[in-house]
Amino acid sequence: MDTTVLVIGGGATGAGTARDLAMRGVDVALVERGDFAGGTSGRSHGLLHSGARYVPGDREGAEECIAENRVLKRIAPHCVSDTGGLFVQVSGDDPEFFEEKRAACEELGIGTEELSAEQAREEVPDLADDVERALRVPDAVIHPTRLTVANAADAREHGATLLPNTEVRDLLVEDGTVRGAVVDDGSGERELRAEHVVNATGAWAGELAAMAGVEMEMAPSSGVMVAVEYDGLDTVLNRARPAADGDIVVPHDEQVVLGTTSVDVDDPDEFERDDREIDRMFEECGAMLSGLDPDRIDRVYWGVRPLYSADRERHAGRQISRGFYLLDHDERDGVSGFSSIVGGKLTTYRAMAEATADHVAERVGREGECSTAEEPLVGHDAPGRIDELVAEFEANNPADSDVIGSP
Ligand SMILES: Cc1cc2nc3c(=O)[nH]c(=O)nc-3n(C[C@H](O)[C@H](O)[C@H](O)COP(=O)(O)OP(=O)(O)OC[C@H]3O[C@@H](n4cnc5c(N)ncnc54)[C@H](O)[C@@H]3O)c2cc1C
């Protein structure tokens, strides 16, 4: 046996799972075909949700977000910019929606404060003229490459083996049990044997599961983000209306990231990237913030949400639940030694990892409590250390490349 647990997929979820297991003393290897965070994590919007976006519709999702928002501000201050956020009501938006959101936030303990248009403009002078009022919420900005690398490096400090730039080409299945994987790091294929294999490949989870003969239907959905040079926005902006295209602006140091859309796609690698989605970001985000200039675009990127098909069955369109699913393929498909973790959000990656590690630790007969909500991530107390780690792993992803700099 090469390792006790093989985690496949070095996004936030897989890196978080490897960290959690390693901290419990489990021997673990983490395999990623590209760079850490090179999948959806490093192509996301980078909003550390407070949960306010999900109420009044999804109370459970909101509760999960506010809990993890507080944990991540504590354990990963070097990966978070604690900017706060505003939900802005624009002329024509239903004022009742604003009231319902505020009431639901209060009920869940998500702190809010109502600002008049004038008060909001004192904080954000470039707010669009049509903004009527705003609700302050504890949203923040999270830098996914830093976060994912911090989790991977922390796993390594606890004994995990990290294998970036290593693709899983096949799974080893013997007598109905997954026994490891065939991997290739560019120097040829080799076998990596494990007692248990975790599929944390996000939008690609269906393809990986098929290597074990398991059918798992994903419902990936793409979204565009546009990073524009912009000075003077220090808080996240959300539109106070039911979730729609172009209703979030995320501030970076000297840029803002506009997003996003939601388009169902068949293949997470090959899908149409329509320039009209970019124009739409300027139209919609421009209703909240003035001065966004298409001539000052720094980069445009698309990401693919790792939604599981049960999401699509339960919810239609934009109201889709983005909760997560832990699939035990022994119970579900009669294939033992194999589990998948899909869905969720960057904000809730740690909770997803905890649920996965609880399940896997039990399967491999390990006791030990999760401590990832209490123990800060590596680099939290050493300025610059996290960017050295990002450079060491040559991780460079569009979600935060302007902030962390090119390695
Ligand atoms: C447009 C958009 C905006 C979003 N914005 C936000 C936001 O603001 N806030 C928020 O909380 N969430 C956001 N999300 C959701 C969030 O980004 C994802 O839910 C989360 O990052 C998924 O992480 P993951 O680790 O599960 O998947 P990924 O990050 O995709 O990781 C899976 C990894 O598996 C690897 N892999 C695949 N196949 C193989 C193989 N055969 N061998 C080895 N490795 C393999 C991939 O390369 C990839 O790196 C957004 C998503 C999208 C698409």
Tab-separated table of C-alpha atoms and ligand atoms in Angstrom:
chain	number	residue	atom	x	y	z
A	1	MET	CA	0.000	0.000	0.000
A	2	ASP	CA	1.470	3.383	-1.017
A	3	THR	CA	-0.874	5.468	1.130
A	4	THR	CA	-3.917	4.954	3.333
A	5	VAL	CA	-6.076	7.555	1.582
A	6	LEU	CA	-5.661	8.935	-1.916
A	7	VAL	CA	-7.452	12.259	-2.456
A	8	ILE	CA	-7.926	13.115	-6.131
A	9	GLY	CA	-8.393	16.809	-6.981
A	10	GLY	CA	-6.311	19.694	-5.639
A	11	GLY	CA	-8.978	22.371	-5.454
A	12	ALA	CA	-10.042	23.805	-2.110
A	13	THR	CA	-12.165	20.732	-1.292
A	14	GLY	CA	-9.488	18.125	-1.993
A	15	ALA	CA	-6.695	20.143	-0.360
A	16	GLY	CA	-8.942	20.760	2.654
A	17	THR	CA	-9.763	17.058	2.898
A	18	ALA	CA	-6.083	16.111	2.719
A	19	ARG	CA	-5.300	18.618	5.467
A	20	ASP	CA	-8.095	17.360	7.703
A	21	LEU	CA	-7.093	13.706	7.332
A	22	ALA	CA	-3.386	14.462	7.809
A	23	MET	CA	-4.172	16.397	10.997
A	24	ARG	CA	-5.966	13.291	12.282
A	25	GLY	CA	-2.786	11.317	11.701
A	26	VAL	CA	-4.002	9.525	8.563
A	27	ASP	CA	-1.435	8.792	5.857
A	28	VAL	CA	-2.715	10.686	2.804
A	29	ALA	CA	-1.623	11.587	-0.727
A	30	LEU	CA	-3.154	14.443	-2.733
A	31	VAL	CA	-3.092	14.229	-6.522
A	32	GLU	CA	-3.884	17.184	-8.815
A	33	ARG	CA	-3.542	17.060	-12.571
A	34	GLY	CA	-2.539	20.730	-12.865
A	35	ASP	CA	-1.647	23.387	-10.297
A	36	PHE	CA	-3.373	23.645	-6.947
A	37	ALA	CA	-6.629	25.611	-7.405
A	38	GLY	CA	-6.228	25.256	-11.185
A	39	GLY	CA	-9.827	23.992	-11.583
A	40	THR	CA	-12.925	25.872	-10.436
A	41	SER	CA	-11.432	27.135	-7.170
A	42	GLY	CA	-8.963	29.402	-8.941
A	43	ARG	CA	-11.579	30.461	-11.480
A	44	SER	CA	-14.265	31.555	-9.016
A	45	HIS	CA	-15.435	34.991	-7.964
A	46	GLY	CA	-13.743	34.906	-4.557
A	47	LEU	CA	-16.653	36.094	-2.452
A	48	LEU	CA	-16.537	34.777	1.116
A	49	HIS	CA	-20.285	34.612	1.558
A	50	SER	CA	-21.893	35.799	4.764
A	51	GLY	CA	-24.994	33.820	3.819
A	52	ALA	CA	-27.003	36.998	3.132
A	53	ARG	CA	-27.157	36.109	-0.568
A	54	TYR	CA	-28.997	32.880	0.180
A	55	VAL	CA	-31.846	34.254	2.288
A	56	PRO	CA	-34.773	34.319	2.332
A	57	GLY	CA	-34.735	31.283	-0.057
A	58	ASP	CA	-32.103	28.920	1.390
A	59	ARG	CA	-31.868	29.161	5.161
A	60	GLU	CA	-29.673	26.078	5.552
A	61	GLY	CA	-27.172	27.317	2.962
A	62	ALA	CA	-27.049	30.711	4.665
A	63	GLU	CA	-26.407	29.158	8.089
A	64	GLU	CA	-23.586	27.087	6.654
A	65	CYS	CA	-22.049	30.198	5.035
A	66	ILE	CA	-22.106	32.429	8.101
A	67	ALA	CA	-20.579	29.670	10.240
A	68	GLU	CA	-17.749	29.060	7.741
A	69	ASN	CA	-17.314	32.794	7.084
A	70	ARG	CA	-16.477	33.226	10.784
A	71	VAL	CA	-14.187	30.189	10.835
A	72	LEU	CA	-12.217	31.292	7.751
A	73	LYS	CA	-11.741	34.844	8.990
A	74	ARG	CA	-10.178	33.244	12.069
A	75	ILE	CA	-8.060	30.431	10.583
A	76	ALA	CA	-7.147	32.042	7.250
A	77	PRO	CA	-6.722	35.808	7.782
A	78	HIS	CA	-3.878	35.782	5.215
A	79	CYS	CA	-6.245	34.465	2.530
A	80	VAL	CA	-9.125	36.829	3.335
A	81	SER	CA	-9.641	40.578	2.888
A	82	ASP	CA	-12.266	41.481	5.447
A	83	THR	CA	-13.972	44.140	3.356
A	84	GLY	CA	-17.579	43.725	4.442
A	85	GLY	CA	-20.301	43.890	1.830
A	86	LEU	CA	-23.325	45.931	0.828
A	87	PHE	CA	-26.583	44.733	-0.711
A	88	VAL	CA	-27.779	47.695	-2.745
A	89	GLN	CA	-31.359	48.349	-3.747
A	90	VAL	CA	-31.536	50.024	-7.129
A	91	SER	CA	-34.559	51.947	-8.381
A	92	GLY	CA	-37.070	49.372	-9.668
A	93	ASP	CA	-35.882	46.607	-7.280
A	94	ASP	CA	-38.634	45.265	-5.028
A	95	PRO	CA	-38.269	46.938	-1.590
A	96	GLU	CA	-40.070	43.970	-0.029
A	97	PHE	CA	-37.157	41.716	-1.048
A	98	PHE	CA	-34.745	44.018	0.807
A	99	GLU	CA	-36.937	43.861	3.940
A	100	GLU	CA	-37.245	40.078	3.756
A	101	LYS	CA	-33.501	39.694	3.386
A	102	ARG	CA	-32.819	41.924	6.366
A	103	ALA	CA	-35.374	40.082	8.540
A	104	ALA	CA	-33.997	36.666	7.546
A	105	CYS	CA	-30.409	37.777	8.236
A	106	GLU	CA	-31.390	39.038	11.669
A	107	GLU	CA	-33.124	35.758	12.447
A	108	LEU	CA	-29.946	33.816	11.582
A	109	GLY	CA	-27.590	36.176	13.438
A	110	ILE	CA	-26.022	37.561	10.240
A	111	GLY	CA	-25.278	41.120	11.363
A	112	THR	CA	-26.810	43.866	9.219
A	113	GLU	CA	-27.049	47.646	9.178
A	114	GLU	CA	-29.257	49.682	6.874
A	115	LEU	CA	-27.635	52.662	5.149
A	116	SER	CA	-29.457	55.444	3.355
A	117	ALA	CA	-28.302	56.243	-0.178
A	118	GLU	CA	-26.309	59.185	1.219
A	119	GLN	CA	-24.631	57.076	3.900
A	120	ALA	CA	-23.805	54.360	1.369
A	121	ARG	CA	-22.301	56.975	-0.963
A	122	GLU	CA	-20.040	58.200	1.807
A	123	GLU	CA	-18.475	54.736	1.742
A	124	VAL	CA	-18.671	54.169	-1.994
A	125	PRO	CA	-18.627	57.541	-3.747
A	126	ASP	CA	-19.073	55.913	-7.163
A	127	LEU	CA	-22.329	54.150	-6.327
A	128	ALA	CA	-24.710	54.501	-9.267
A	129	ASP	CA	-27.246	57.356	-9.045
A	130	ASP	CA	-30.135	54.882	-8.982
A	131	VAL	CA	-29.053	53.246	-5.719
A	132	GLU	CA	-31.801	53.912	-3.162
A	133	ARG	CA	-30.434	52.275	0.012
A	134	ALA	CA	-28.038	49.551	1.141
A	135	LEU	CA	-27.738	46.790	3.732
A	136	ARG	CA	-24.331	46.183	5.278
A	137	VAL	CA	-23.467	42.471	5.753
A	138	PRO	CA	-20.304	40.600	6.851
A	139	ASP	CA	-19.297	39.426	3.345
A	140	ALA	CA	-15.561	39.402	2.584
A	141	VAL	CA	-13.115	38.577	-0.210
A	142	ILE	CA	-11.250	35.279	-0.239
A	143	HIS	CA	-8.221	34.554	-2.420
A	144	PRO	CA	-8.696	30.983	-3.658
A	145	THR	CA	-5.142	30.252	-4.788
A	146	ARG	CA	-3.720	31.298	-1.436
A	147	LEU	CA	-6.421	29.358	0.395
A	148	THR	CA	-5.929	26.145	-1.558
A	149	VAL	CA	-2.134	26.291	-1.398
A	150	ALA	CA	-2.317	27.017	2.351
A	151	ASN	CA	-4.426	23.886	2.821
A	152	ALA	CA	-2.116	21.737	0.704
A	153	ALA	CA	1.021	23.039	2.421
A	154	ASP	CA	-0.583	22.541	5.832
A	155	ALA	CA	-1.438	18.961	4.867
A	156	ARG	CA	2.230	18.472	3.924
A	157	GLU	CA	3.336	19.844	7.311
A	158	HIS	CA	1.176	17.136	8.860
A	159	GLY	CA	2.789	14.412	6.770
A	160	ALA	CA	0.741	14.338	3.555
A	161	THR	CA	2.360	13.666	0.179
A	162	LEU	CA	1.536	16.312	-2.437
A	163	LEU	CA	1.502	15.382	-6.108
A	164	PRO	CA	0.567	18.393	-8.263
A	165	ASN	CA	0.849	18.106	-12.061
A	166	THR	CA	-0.099	14.453	-11.763
A	167	GLU	CA	-3.177	13.194	-13.578
A	168	VAL	CA	-5.272	10.201	-12.632
A	169	ARG	CA	-5.680	8.234	-15.843
A	170	ASP	CA	-7.601	5.281	-14.401
A	171	LEU	CA	-8.795	3.779	-11.143
A	172	LEU	CA	-7.636	0.359	-9.977
A	173	VAL	CA	-10.737	-1.717	-9.289
A	174	GLU	CA	-10.378	-5.260	-7.947
A	175	ASP	CA	-13.349	-7.405	-6.881
A	176	GLY	CA	-15.680	-4.426	-6.565
A	177	THR	CA	-13.214	-2.398	-4.497
A	178	VAL	CA	-11.217	0.661	-5.588
A	179	ARG	CA	-7.604	-0.023	-4.647
A	180	GLY	CA	-5.881	3.068	-5.968
A	181	ALA	CA	-5.208	4.819	-9.251
A	182	VAL	CA	-3.021	4.879	-12.314
A	183	VAL	CA	-1.310	8.278	-12.301
A	184	ASP	CA	0.929	10.105	-14.740
A	185	ASP	CA	3.135	13.071	-13.859
A	186	GLY	CA	4.519	13.363	-17.367
A	187	SER	CA	7.191	10.737	-16.861
A	188	GLY	CA	4.889	7.804	-17.610
A	189	GLU	CA	2.102	5.916	-15.898
A	190	ARG	CA	2.477	4.257	-12.501
A	191	GLU	CA	0.182	2.740	-9.917
A	192	LEU	CA	-0.570	4.415	-6.604
A	193	ARG	CA	-2.270	1.966	-4.241
A	194	ALA	CA	-4.524	3.120	-1.392
A	195	GLU	CA	-7.023	1.740	1.104
A	196	HIS	CA	-9.572	4.425	0.261
A	197	VAL	CA	-9.904	6.851	-2.660
A	198	VAL	CA	-11.684	10.221	-2.433
A	199	ASN	CA	-13.012	11.789	-5.599
A	200	ALA	CA	-12.766	15.568	-5.055
A	201	THR	CA	-12.533	16.456	-8.732
A	202	GLY	CA	-15.410	18.955	-8.707
A	203	ALA	CA	-17.023	19.456	-12.108
A	204	TRP	CA	-14.968	16.477	-13.405
A	205	ALA	CA	-16.278	14.081	-10.727
A	206	GLY	CA	-18.545	12.232	-13.155
A	207	GLU	CA	-15.606	11.456	-15.458
A	208	LEU	CA	-13.517	10.170	-12.568
A	209	ALA	CA	-16.341	8.055	-11.126
A	210	ALA	CA	-16.820	6.452	-14.556
A	211	MET	CA	-13.269	5.045	-14.240
A	212	ALA	CA	-14.644	2.873	-11.428
A	213	GLY	CA	-17.739	1.990	-13.446
A	214	VAL	CA	-19.834	4.313	-11.283
A	215	GLU	CA	-22.451	6.513	-12.887
A	216	MET	CA	-22.630	9.964	-11.344
A	217	GLU	CA	-24.387	12.667	-13.233
A	218	MET	CA	-23.001	16.151	-12.757
A	219	ALA	CA	-24.871	19.298	-13.840
A	220	PRO	CA	-22.022	21.761	-14.441
A	221	SER	CA	-22.867	25.407	-14.965
A	222	SER	CA	-20.435	28.001	-16.309
A	223	GLY	CA	-20.047	31.624	-15.291
A	224	VAL	CA	-17.955	34.511	-16.557
A	225	MET	CA	-15.910	36.917	-14.466
A	226	VAL	CA	-14.356	40.152	-15.691
A	227	ALA	CA	-11.463	41.802	-13.831
A	228	VAL	CA	-11.356	45.533	-14.543
A	229	GLU	CA	-8.862	48.141	-13.344
A	230	TYR	CA	-10.681	50.303	-10.834
A	231	ASP	CA	-9.612	52.327	-7.820
A	232	GLY	CA	-11.756	53.192	-4.863
A	233	LEU	CA	-14.026	50.228	-4.126
A	234	ASP	CA	-13.283	48.714	-0.736
A	235	THR	CA	-16.394	46.631	-0.128
A	236	VAL	CA	-18.238	43.812	-1.892
A	237	LEU	CA	-21.357	44.966	-3.750
A	238	ASN	CA	-24.370	42.679	-4.190
A	239	ARG	CA	-27.649	43.597	-5.813
A	240	ALA	CA	-30.660	43.330	-3.488
A	241	ARG	CA	-32.834	41.272	-5.813
A	242	PRO	CA	-33.308	37.545	-6.481
A	243	ALA	CA	-30.018	36.038	-7.762
A	244	ALA	CA	-29.420	36.958	-11.392
A	245	ASP	CA	-26.628	37.641	-13.873
A	246	GLY	CA	-24.096	40.335	-12.970
A	247	ASP	CA	-25.181	41.046	-9.445
A	248	ILE	CA	-21.860	40.896	-7.552
A	249	VAL	CA	-18.778	43.152	-7.667
A	250	VAL	CA	-15.755	41.916	-5.705
A	251	PRO	CA	-13.031	44.474	-4.859
A	252	HIS	CA	-9.308	43.720	-5.205
A	253	ASP	CA	-6.427	46.124	-4.532
A	254	GLU	CA	-6.550	48.063	-7.795
A	255	GLN	CA	-9.235	46.125	-9.637
A	256	VAL	CA	-12.801	44.921	-9.271
A	257	VAL	CA	-14.077	41.537	-10.442
A	258	LEU	CA	-17.518	41.628	-12.048
A	259	GLY	CA	-19.673	38.529	-12.167
A	260	THR	CA	-21.329	36.357	-13.045
A	261	THR	CA	-23.561	34.272	-15.299
A	262	SER	CA	-24.997	30.766	-14.981
A	263	VAL	CA	-25.151	28.670	-18.138
A	264	ASP	CA	-25.715	24.875	-18.094
A	265	VAL	CA	-22.871	23.102	-19.932
A	266	ASP	CA	-22.329	19.474	-20.964
A	267	ASP	CA	-18.554	19.385	-20.762
A	268	PRO	CA	-16.577	21.340	-18.120
A	269	ASP	CA	-13.629	21.735	-20.515
A	270	GLU	CA	-15.352	22.382	-23.834
A	271	PHE	CA	-18.171	24.918	-23.651
A	272	GLU	CA	-19.147	28.100	-25.411
A	273	ARG	CA	-17.642	31.299	-24.014
A	274	ASP	CA	-19.953	33.972	-25.344
A	275	ASP	CA	-18.622	37.547	-25.414
A	276	ARG	CA	-22.144	38.830	-24.855
A	277	GLU	CA	-21.824	37.558	-21.277
A	278	ILE	CA	-18.943	40.029	-20.821
A	279	ASP	CA	-21.035	42.955	-22.113
A	280	ARG	CA	-23.768	41.907	-19.738
A	281	MET	CA	-21.429	42.214	-16.745
A	282	PHE	CA	-20.834	45.885	-17.558
A	283	GLU	CA	-24.571	46.547	-18.031
A	284	GLU	CA	-25.685	44.796	-14.850
A	285	CYS	CA	-22.816	45.696	-12.511
A	286	GLY	CA	-22.925	49.231	-13.924
A	287	ALA	CA	-26.393	49.555	-12.369
A	288	MET	CA	-24.646	49.411	-8.966
A	289	LEU	CA	-21.303	51.089	-9.631
A	290	SER	CA	-20.436	53.855	-12.070
A	291	GLY	CA	-17.138	54.294	-13.900
A	292	LEU	CA	-16.620	50.687	-15.058
A	293	ASP	CA	-14.702	50.968	-18.309
A	294	PRO	CA	-14.563	48.064	-20.832
A	295	ASP	CA	-11.308	49.540	-22.153
A	296	ARG	CA	-9.701	48.814	-18.782
A	297	ILE	CA	-10.365	45.051	-18.700
A	298	ASP	CA	-7.361	43.210	-17.276
A	299	ARG	CA	-8.602	39.639	-17.774
A	300	VAL	CA	-11.744	37.638	-18.480
A	301	TYR	CA	-12.194	34.088	-17.244
A	302	TRP	CA	-14.890	31.465	-17.003
A	303	GLY	CA	-15.376	28.899	-14.232
A	304	VAL	CA	-17.602	25.826	-14.046
A	305	ARG	CA	-19.693	25.104	-10.943
A	306	PRO	CA	-19.403	21.501	-9.736
A	307	LEU	CA	-23.137	21.018	-9.288
A	308	TYR	CA	-24.492	17.534	-8.792
A	309	SER	CA	-27.526	16.603	-10.873
A	310	ALA	CA	-29.708	16.154	-7.776
A	311	ASP	CA	-29.409	19.929	-7.460
A	312	ARG	CA	-30.918	20.375	-10.873
A	313	GLU	CA	-33.711	17.949	-10.127
A	314	ARG	CA	-34.618	19.666	-6.865
A	315	HIS	CA	-34.402	23.235	-8.016
A	316	ALA	CA	-34.960	24.997	-11.278
A	317	GLY	CA	-32.701	27.681	-12.728
A	318	ARG	CA	-30.962	30.245	-10.575
A	319	GLN	CA	-32.639	29.238	-7.318
A	320	ILE	CA	-30.587	26.062	-7.393
A	321	SER	CA	-29.266	24.830	-4.049
A	322	ARG	CA	-25.499	24.928	-3.855
A	323	GLY	CA	-25.266	22.624	-0.882
A	324	PHE	CA	-22.844	19.715	-1.054
A	325	TYR	CA	-23.179	15.956	-1.443
A	326	LEU	CA	-20.969	13.241	0.017
A	327	LEU	CA	-21.536	10.017	-1.903
A	328	ASP	CA	-20.537	6.701	-0.364
A	329	HIS	CA	-20.139	4.494	-3.447
A	330	ASP	CA	-20.207	1.357	-1.338
A	331	GLU	CA	-23.757	2.070	-0.184
A	332	ARG	CA	-24.848	3.786	-3.377
A	333	ASP	CA	-23.248	1.623	-6.074
A	334	GLY	CA	-21.749	-1.428	-4.363
A	335	VAL	CA	-18.202	-0.200	-5.096
A	336	SER	CA	-16.226	-0.042	-1.868
A	337	GLY	CA	-13.124	1.977	-0.990
A	338	PHE	CA	-14.442	4.966	-2.918
A	339	SER	CA	-16.318	8.186	-2.028
A	340	SER	CA	-17.101	11.404	-3.870
A	341	ILE	CA	-17.591	14.928	-2.554
A	342	VAL	CA	-19.370	17.303	-4.933
A	343	GLY	CA	-21.299	20.564	-5.051
A	344	GLY	CA	-20.870	23.234	-2.409
A	345	LYS	CA	-19.065	26.545	-2.505
A	346	LEU	CA	-15.574	27.821	-1.898
A	347	THR	CA	-16.928	29.397	1.297
A	348	THR	CA	-17.962	25.981	2.635
A	349	TYR	CA	-14.953	23.945	1.436
A	350	ARG	CA	-13.767	23.305	5.031
A	351	ALA	CA	-17.138	21.942	6.149
A	352	MET	CA	-17.170	19.708	3.033
A	353	ALA	CA	-13.676	18.495	3.908
A	354	GLU	CA	-14.684	17.822	7.502
A	355	ALA	CA	-17.696	15.739	6.456
A	356	THR	CA	-15.536	13.795	4.006
A	357	ALA	CA	-12.726	13.208	6.505
A	358	ASP	CA	-15.217	12.046	9.194
A	359	HIS	CA	-16.580	9.478	6.753
A	360	VAL	CA	-13.220	8.329	5.394
A	361	ALA	CA	-11.553	8.140	8.819
A	362	GLU	CA	-14.317	5.812	9.930
A	363	ARG	CA	-13.915	3.706	6.777
A	364	VAL	CA	-10.182	3.249	7.346
A	365	GLY	CA	-10.678	2.614	11.048
A	366	ARG	CA	-9.149	5.808	12.397
A	367	GLU	CA	-10.369	7.711	15.391
A	368	GLY	CA	-9.624	11.385	15.825
A	369	GLU	CA	-11.558	14.589	15.914
A	370	CYS	CA	-11.578	17.301	13.298
A	371	SER	CA	-9.537	20.318	14.398
A	372	THR	CA	-9.489	22.340	11.171
A	373	ALA	CA	-11.956	24.932	12.472
A	374	GLU	CA	-9.629	25.806	15.347
A	375	GLU	CA	-6.087	25.448	13.967
A	376	PRO	CA	-5.008	28.405	11.798
A	377	LEU	CA	-3.610	27.595	8.371
A	378	VAL	CA	0.112	27.638	7.703
A	379	GLY	CA	1.453	31.125	6.999
A	380	HIS	CA	-1.205	32.939	9.027
A	381	ASP	CA	1.426	34.490	11.309
A	382	ALA	CA	4.287	34.984	8.845
A	383	PRO	CA	3.794	37.855	6.384
A	384	GLY	CA	4.806	36.849	2.859
A	385	ARG	CA	5.027	33.124	3.660
A	386	ILE	CA	1.819	32.271	1.807
A	387	ASP	CA	3.031	33.939	-1.387
A	388	GLU	CA	6.319	32.034	-1.118
A	389	LEU	CA	4.274	28.832	-0.985
A	390	VAL	CA	2.139	29.926	-3.935
A	391	ALA	CA	5.377	30.557	-5.854
A	392	GLU	CA	6.856	27.225	-4.758
A	393	PHE	CA	3.871	25.379	-6.246
A	394	GLU	CA	3.795	27.691	-9.294
A	395	ALA	CA	0.081	28.194	-8.734
A	396	ASN	CA	-1.206	31.062	-10.834
A	397	ASN	CA	-4.926	31.330	-11.386
A	398	PRO	CA	-7.109	34.105	-12.769
A	399	ALA	CA	-9.297	34.547	-9.675
A	400	ASP	CA	-6.501	36.259	-7.744
A	401	SER	CA	-3.447	36.548	-10.025
A	402	ASP	CA	-3.410	40.347	-9.659
A	403	VAL	CA	-3.360	40.150	-5.867
A	404	ILE	CA	-0.824	37.404	-5.277
A	405	GLY	CA	1.356	38.341	-8.249
A	406	SER	CA	2.824	35.978	-10.796
A	407	PRO	CA	5.205	33.418	-9.376
B	1	LIG	C1	-18.424	31.368	-11.926
B	1	LIG	C2	-18.245	30.863	-10.536
B	1	LIG	C3	-18.191	31.754	-9.477
B	1	LIG	C4	-18.082	31.266	-8.175
B	1	LIG	N1	-17.980	32.149	-7.158
B	1	LIG	C5	-17.926	31.721	-5.879
B	1	LIG	C6	-17.816	32.656	-4.838
B	1	LIG	O1	-17.719	33.854	-5.054
B	1	LIG	N2	-17.821	32.184	-3.573
B	1	LIG	C7	-17.909	30.855	-3.289
B	1	LIG	O2	-17.947	30.507	-2.106
B	1	LIG	N3	-17.983	29.935	-4.283
B	1	LIG	C8	-17.982	30.335	-5.569
B	1	LIG	N4	-18.050	29.445	-6.593
B	1	LIG	C9	-18.094	28.009	-6.291
B	1	LIG	C10	-16.702	27.480	-5.948
B	1	LIG	O3	-15.732	28.061	-6.743
B	1	LIG	C11	-16.614	25.962	-6.113
B	1	LIG	O4	-17.723	25.350	-5.524
B	1	LIG	C12	-15.339	25.403	-5.484
B	1	LIG	O5	-14.218	26.181	-5.810
B	1	LIG	C13	-15.139	23.982	-5.937
B	1	LIG	O6	-13.928	23.503	-5.389
B	1	LIG	P1	-13.528	21.986	-5.621
B	1	LIG	O7	-12.242	21.781	-4.926
B	1	LIG	O8	-14.663	21.108	-5.226
B	1	LIG	O9	-13.363	21.844	-7.201
B	1	LIG	P2	-12.122	22.330	-8.114
B	1	LIG	O10	-11.519	23.562	-7.600
B	1	LIG	O11	-12.583	22.315	-9.519
B	1	LIG	O12	-11.073	21.172	-7.897
B	1	LIG	C14	-11.152	19.925	-8.568
B	1	LIG	C15	-9.779	19.607	-9.105
B	1	LIG	O13	-9.750	18.279	-9.611
B	1	LIG	C16	-8.772	18.243	-10.625
B	1	LIG	N5	-8.966	17.057	-11.447
B	1	LIG	C17	-10.005	16.779	-12.271
B	1	LIG	N6	-9.811	15.577	-12.863
B	1	LIG	C18	-8.620	15.093	-12.407
B	1	LIG	C19	-7.867	13.914	-12.674
B	1	LIG	N7	-8.292	12.965	-13.535
B	1	LIG	N8	-6.682	13.741	-12.038
B	1	LIG	C20	-6.216	14.681	-11.151
B	1	LIG	N9	-6.897	15.831	-10.882
B	1	LIG	C21	-8.090	16.032	-11.502
B	1	LIG	C22	-9.016	19.551	-11.377
B	1	LIG	O14	-7.865	19.936	-12.110
B	1	LIG	C23	-9.368	20.521	-10.257
B	1	LIG	O15	-8.252	21.316	-9.858
B	1	LIG	C24	-18.058	29.876	-7.918
B	1	LIG	C25	-18.062	29.000	-8.997
B	1	LIG	C26	-18.123	29.485	-10.290
B	1	LIG	C27	-18.084	28.557	-11.427
